[in-house]
Amino acid sequence: MPKVNDTYCFLIADDPSVCPFLSPQDTVLIQDVKARLVKKCLACDYFRSDLEQLQREQGALFGVMLTLLDELTRMRESYTVTQRELDVAVKLADETIQRSHKWTQLSEALEIRDEILNILLHLTDTLGWTLDPHEIIHRGLIAFTAGTSFGFNRGVALLMQGESLRGTFALGPRDEEEANRIWNDILSKGLTAIDLISAPAETLDYERERAKFQHWLDQLTFTVDDPPFKQAFEQAYVMRVDPQMEIAPRLREFYQQTPFWILPLFTHVERPLGVILLDNFLTRRDAMPEDLRAMRIVAKEIALALERGLAHTELQQQLQRLQQTNQLVQHNQAVILKLREDIAASEMILQLTHSVKNPVVAIGGLARLLNRKLGQHTAHARYTQAIVQEATRLEEMLKDFVKFVDARYASDKEPVNVNQLISVLCQEKERLWHALKVTPHVRLEADAPMVLANRRQLYNCLENLINNAIEAMPNGGSLFLETAGDDDGWLTVRVADTGQGMPEEALQNLFKPFFTTKPTGSGLGLYTAKEIIEGLGGNLSIICEPGSGCAVHVKIPSMKEAHNGHNSGD
């Protein structure tokens, strides 16, 4: 007869459907397997066929059964067999069948143990070369969920982060439909647990697998004192958690009425490293007692590899921080060296400027006095006027030089209200604008952000831009002064005029030091202004259209943006 749920028909009781030669009235034979064996099975061709099949599969032990069956049949045909002899033969046959089942179970157990041993060997070999904690956890959960040895439906890893256990990774199907799809795919490809454990690292899609359980992993956060983790760490052994046990509410919500197993992970000094949670929420299969020791061995191997991987990751992070610190030290050393050089240069420039300033002022003063005494219509007036003009130009250049040095090397910064600086400049320039027929149009945004800058530097910068705009309108015009903040936390300042604009060639050289389009200019005003703004982390640009004037756009990071940039190491 065919097997019924892996059990031979002649061993099944209380089921009239297993034998076609029994009727529902054969109550005794249905319930009493031994009686059925004597009265029905010994004469059944299916019984002999089953024994022959068992002989081929299990060996000579069932050959004895066939010999006994032949002898019983012969004795039965000669009517010389006694009931006692028949009972002895039936008992012997029953014992032989029981030994066969034990042998089969032992054989299956040995096969499972052999697979577990192979998994452990391959896992140990694979993890021995792995330093990535993500890969270690991934392969470890594969060892518990792949194949027929452990074959758990699902695995979840929680690792220690500070004083908390946090959900880190989960592997397995989310429901029965996904499980069938995964298992059929593995079966169709002929993959074994060893193949999956030893797969190349690039084929392990850690992020995709983690994303499946991301919602739950974010919520699975516990302390080591929460039940049942406290018991698991105290016992330091594989712990089975049944539905009726008291556990953390979030954990119960995840597992519902499904029992699961906790495998505590420890460092080499027996400190809690994390836990692995395993369950069979689909197959409902229980873990065999003999599996628990093997599970503990695998968990210990995972813990050792994981501790090594986490230590390596921490060392890499420390090394990176040291490298960044070293780069910062080198950068700061270079900055300090440059500052020393700049300070020496600035002191030399200031001394030179002071030394030149007095003779220039004296020459200019004497030339003006001589020009007044000679009068405008004398033969030598043009010479004195030229001396006055050149002395004036040198005086302006010296002033710009002083401003340039001051702007370049001033380092103290404070919160500055740019609207306030522009308002002060407007008050100071009011008479000049009126005299030059310049009409100011001032639009300052009330909520414009403050900036972190050197107040004197920024004042000189804005004054240079305004003076340039006024000088571009010798016959009068309109001056536009505007401020505005944007959503990114930057302040924009716009200084525009309605002068004659500037040719393209001049625009290309505008920010070069000592380049000027004015007869008495030093060429340092715009260059200094640009240096100041860029020193604040901002930028300065000019848009000019011939015949329509120029517009200077200044963008400066607000105090908040400047502070963030400083903290990020910019």
mmCIF file of C-alpha atoms in Angstrom, residues 72-254:
data_model
loop_
_atom_site.group_PDB
_atom_site.id
_atom_site.type_symbol
_atom_site.label_atom_id
_atom_site.label_comp_id
_atom_site.label_asym_id
_atom_site.label_seq_id
_atom_site.Cartn_x
_atom_site.Cartn_y
_atom_site.Cartn_z
ATOM 1 C CA LEU A 72 4.171 -18.301 8.256
ATOM 2 C CA THR A 73 2.414 -18.591 4.925
ATOM 3 C CA ARG A 74 3.702 -22.156 4.477
ATOM 4 C CA MET A 75 2.732 -23.116 7.988
ATOM 5 C CA ARG A 76 -0.664 -21.546 7.560
ATOM 6 C CA GLU A 77 -1.261 -23.512 4.369
ATOM 7 C CA SER A 78 -0.363 -26.770 6.149
ATOM 8 C CA TYR A 79 -2.610 -25.811 9.126
ATOM 9 C CA THR A 80 0.159 -26.826 11.526
ATOM 10 C CA VAL A 81 0.895 -23.404 12.915
ATOM 11 C CA THR A 82 -0.235 -22.839 16.458
ATOM 12 C CA GLN A 83 -1.619 -19.607 17.810
ATOM 13 C CA ARG A 84 1.420 -19.256 20.046
ATOM 14 C CA GLU A 85 3.806 -19.606 17.112
ATOM 15 C CA LEU A 86 1.747 -17.112 15.177
ATOM 16 C CA ASP A 87 1.876 -14.636 18.079
ATOM 17 C CA VAL A 88 5.646 -15.054 18.292
ATOM 18 C CA ALA A 89 5.996 -14.398 14.576
ATOM 19 C CA VAL A 90 3.761 -11.330 14.781
ATOM 20 C CA LYS A 91 5.745 -9.997 17.764
ATOM 21 C CA LEU A 92 9.017 -10.531 15.905
ATOM 22 C CA ALA A 93 7.641 -8.735 12.857
ATOM 23 C CA ASP A 94 6.404 -5.859 15.032
ATOM 24 C CA GLU A 95 9.815 -5.479 16.715
ATOM 25 C CA THR A 96 11.538 -5.558 13.337
ATOM 26 C CA ILE A 97 9.290 -2.778 12.049
ATOM 27 C CA GLN A 98 9.945 -0.670 15.171
ATOM 28 C CA ARG A 99 13.707 -1.119 14.732
ATOM 29 C CA SER A 100 13.288 -0.041 11.120
ATOM 30 C CA HIS A 101 11.584 3.188 12.174
ATOM 31 C CA LYS A 102 14.249 3.905 14.761
ATOM 32 C CA TRP A 103 16.917 3.259 12.156
ATOM 33 C CA THR A 104 15.158 5.634 9.739
ATOM 34 C CA GLN A 105 14.884 8.342 12.417
ATOM 35 C CA LEU A 106 18.530 7.897 13.367
ATOM 36 C CA SER A 107 19.555 8.111 9.717
ATOM 37 C CA GLU A 108 17.565 11.323 9.243
ATOM 38 C CA ALA A 109 19.027 12.796 12.451
ATOM 39 C CA LEU A 110 22.554 11.999 11.253
ATOM 40 C CA GLU A 111 21.851 13.697 7.943
ATOM 41 C CA ILE A 112 20.607 16.831 9.754
ATOM 42 C CA ARG A 113 23.621 16.860 12.087
ATOM 43 C CA ASP A 114 25.904 16.483 9.086
ATOM 44 C CA GLU A 115 24.233 19.486 7.396
ATOM 45 C CA ILE A 116 24.551 21.590 10.571
ATOM 46 C CA LEU A 117 28.245 20.688 10.776
ATOM 47 C CA ASN A 118 28.752 21.700 7.140
ATOM 48 C CA ILE A 119 26.921 24.992 7.768
ATOM 49 C CA LEU A 120 29.097 25.740 10.776
ATOM 50 C CA LEU A 121 32.305 24.946 8.862
ATOM 51 C CA HIS A 122 31.342 27.125 5.874
ATOM 52 C CA LEU A 123 30.068 29.921 8.102
ATOM 53 C CA THR A 124 33.299 29.910 10.125
ATOM 54 C CA ASP A 125 35.387 29.973 6.943
ATOM 55 C CA THR A 126 33.315 32.785 5.383
ATOM 56 C CA LEU A 127 33.138 34.978 8.472
ATOM 57 C CA GLY A 128 36.854 34.544 9.078
ATOM 58 C CA TRP A 129 37.514 36.890 6.131
ATOM 59 C CA THR A 130 34.633 39.296 6.755
ATOM 60 C CA LEU A 131 34.966 42.609 8.577
ATOM 61 C CA ASP A 132 31.704 44.278 7.538
ATOM 62 C CA PRO A 133 29.194 43.977 10.447
ATOM 63 C CA HIS A 134 26.260 44.133 8.012
ATOM 64 C CA GLU A 135 27.597 41.202 6.015
ATOM 65 C CA ILE A 136 28.304 39.205 9.188
ATOM 66 C CA ILE A 137 24.724 39.616 10.434
ATOM 67 C CA HIS A 138 23.328 38.831 6.982
ATOM 68 C CA ARG A 139 25.286 35.596 6.581
ATOM 69 C CA GLY A 140 24.574 34.601 10.187
ATOM 70 C CA LEU A 141 20.815 34.863 9.688
ATOM 71 C CA ILE A 142 21.125 32.931 6.414
ATOM 72 C CA ALA A 143 22.709 30.076 8.378
ATOM 73 C CA PHE A 144 19.641 29.908 10.621
ATOM 74 C CA THR A 145 16.966 30.343 7.954
ATOM 75 C CA ALA A 146 18.319 28.373 4.962
ATOM 76 C CA GLY A 147 18.246 24.610 4.373
ATOM 77 C CA THR A 148 16.606 21.820 6.358
ATOM 78 C CA SER A 149 18.930 21.766 9.372
ATOM 79 C CA PHE A 150 17.692 24.764 11.355
ATOM 80 C CA GLY A 151 15.359 26.052 8.673
ATOM 81 C CA PHE A 152 13.732 28.833 10.684
ATOM 82 C CA ASN A 153 11.220 30.965 8.794
ATOM 83 C CA ARG A 154 12.516 34.297 10.016
ATOM 84 C CA GLY A 155 15.455 35.841 11.882
ATOM 85 C CA VAL A 156 15.842 39.251 13.540
ATOM 86 C CA ALA A 157 19.079 40.770 14.886
ATOM 87 C CA LEU A 158 19.117 43.362 17.683
ATOM 88 C CA LEU A 159 22.480 44.886 18.589
ATOM 89 C CA MET A 160 23.644 46.956 21.535
ATOM 90 C CA GLN A 161 23.892 50.692 20.812
ATOM 91 C CA GLY A 162 24.918 52.456 23.975
ATOM 92 C CA GLU A 163 22.655 51.070 26.681
ATOM 93 C CA SER A 164 19.868 49.941 24.331
ATOM 94 C CA LEU A 165 19.083 46.928 22.165
ATOM 95 C CA ARG A 166 18.035 48.232 18.745
ATOM 96 C CA GLY A 167 16.612 46.470 15.712
ATOM 97 C CA THR A 168 19.421 46.187 13.169
ATOM 98 C CA PHE A 169 18.474 43.603 10.531
ATOM 99 C CA ALA A 170 15.804 41.028 9.699
ATOM 100 C CA LEU A 171 15.784 38.214 7.150
ATOM 101 C CA GLY A 172 12.928 36.083 5.900
ATOM 102 C CA PRO A 173 9.501 36.370 4.275
ATOM 103 C CA ARG A 174 6.816 38.737 5.517
ATOM 104 C CA ASP A 175 3.920 36.415 4.689
ATOM 105 C CA GLU A 176 3.077 33.000 3.231
ATOM 106 C CA GLU A 177 2.881 34.267 -0.351
ATOM 107 C CA GLU A 178 6.369 35.731 -0.225
ATOM 108 C CA ALA A 179 7.659 32.605 1.517
ATOM 109 C CA ASN A 180 6.400 30.337 -1.275
ATOM 110 C CA ARG A 181 7.930 32.618 -3.878
ATOM 111 C CA ILE A 182 11.320 32.639 -2.132
ATOM 112 C CA TRP A 183 11.376 28.904 -1.435
ATOM 113 C CA ASN A 184 10.301 28.010 -4.975
ATOM 114 C CA ASP A 185 12.983 30.289 -6.403
ATOM 115 C CA ILE A 186 15.680 28.632 -4.264
ATOM 116 C CA LEU A 187 14.365 25.178 -5.208
ATOM 117 C CA SER A 188 14.271 25.979 -8.925
ATOM 118 C CA LYS A 189 17.889 27.200 -8.830
ATOM 119 C CA GLY A 190 18.989 24.141 -6.859
ATOM 120 C CA LEU A 191 20.623 26.271 -4.176
ATOM 121 C CA THR A 192 21.663 24.725 -0.884
ATOM 122 C CA ALA A 193 22.205 26.372 2.477
ATOM 123 C CA ILE A 194 25.961 26.174 1.845
ATOM 124 C CA ASP A 195 25.540 27.986 -1.486
ATOM 125 C CA LEU A 196 23.594 30.786 0.183
ATOM 126 C CA ILE A 197 26.030 31.167 3.087
ATOM 127 C CA SER A 198 29.076 31.220 0.786
ATOM 128 C CA ALA A 199 27.545 33.543 -1.827
ATOM 129 C CA PRO A 200 29.757 36.492 -2.945
ATOM 130 C CA ALA A 201 29.352 39.609 -0.825
ATOM 131 C CA GLU A 202 28.125 41.688 -3.773
ATOM 132 C CA THR A 203 25.080 39.381 -4.158
ATOM 133 C CA LEU A 204 23.929 40.011 -0.565
ATOM 134 C CA ASP A 205 21.506 42.919 -0.866
ATOM 135 C CA TYR A 206 21.547 43.994 2.786
ATOM 136 C CA GLU A 207 19.670 47.255 2.243
ATOM 137 C CA ARG A 208 16.836 45.643 0.280
ATOM 138 C CA GLU A 209 16.305 42.939 2.902
ATOM 139 C CA ARG A 210 16.461 45.452 5.738
ATOM 140 C CA ALA A 211 13.949 47.729 4.012
ATOM 141 C CA LYS A 212 11.312 44.961 4.163
ATOM 142 C CA PHE A 213 11.245 45.147 7.958
ATOM 143 C CA GLN A 214 12.333 48.798 8.329
ATOM 144 C CA HIS A 215 9.069 49.831 10.003
ATOM 145 C CA TRP A 216 9.433 47.193 12.706
ATOM 146 C CA LEU A 217 13.179 47.517 13.132
ATOM 147 C CA ASP A 218 12.747 51.213 13.927
ATOM 148 C CA GLN A 219 10.330 50.289 16.731
ATOM 149 C CA LEU A 220 12.230 47.347 18.214
ATOM 150 C CA THR A 221 14.224 49.231 20.845
ATOM 151 C CA PHE A 222 14.623 47.753 24.332
ATOM 152 C CA THR A 223 16.883 47.735 27.359
ATOM 153 C CA VAL A 224 18.754 44.670 28.540
ATOM 154 C CA ASP A 225 16.431 44.636 31.577
ATOM 155 C CA ASP A 226 13.252 44.291 29.501
ATOM 156 C CA PRO A 227 11.681 40.827 29.541
ATOM 157 C CA PRO A 228 12.648 38.385 28.120
ATOM 158 C CA PHE A 229 16.127 39.775 27.317
ATOM 159 C CA LYS A 230 17.133 40.000 30.957
ATOM 160 C CA GLN A 231 16.461 36.276 31.443
ATOM 161 C CA ALA A 232 18.239 35.375 28.200
ATOM 162 C CA PHE A 233 21.416 37.251 29.126
ATOM 163 C CA GLU A 234 21.369 35.870 32.660
ATOM 164 C CA GLN A 235 20.946 32.276 31.447
ATOM 165 C CA ALA A 236 23.456 32.796 28.610
ATOM 166 C CA TYR A 237 21.715 30.037 26.673
ATOM 167 C CA VAL A 238 19.127 29.571 23.925
ATOM 168 C CA MET A 239 15.760 30.575 25.385
ATOM 169 C CA ARG A 240 12.332 29.626 24.042
ATOM 170 C CA VAL A 241 9.668 32.327 24.474
ATOM 171 C CA ASP A 242 6.091 31.019 24.521
ATOM 172 C CA PRO A 243 2.956 33.124 23.833
ATOM 173 C CA GLN A 244 1.906 33.093 27.486
ATOM 174 C CA MET A 245 5.212 34.534 28.747
ATOM 175 C CA GLU A 246 5.509 38.181 29.771
ATOM 176 C CA ILE A 247 7.541 40.184 27.253
ATOM 177 C CA ALA A 248 7.865 43.804 26.114
ATOM 178 C CA PRO A 249 4.588 44.994 24.457
ATOM 179 C CA ARG A 250 6.267 45.955 21.168
ATOM 180 C CA LEU A 251 7.825 42.498 20.928
ATOM 181 C CA ARG A 252 4.479 40.824 21.604
ATOM 182 C CA GLU A 253 2.870 42.982 18.947
ATOM 183 C CA PHE A 254 5.461 41.758 16.444
#
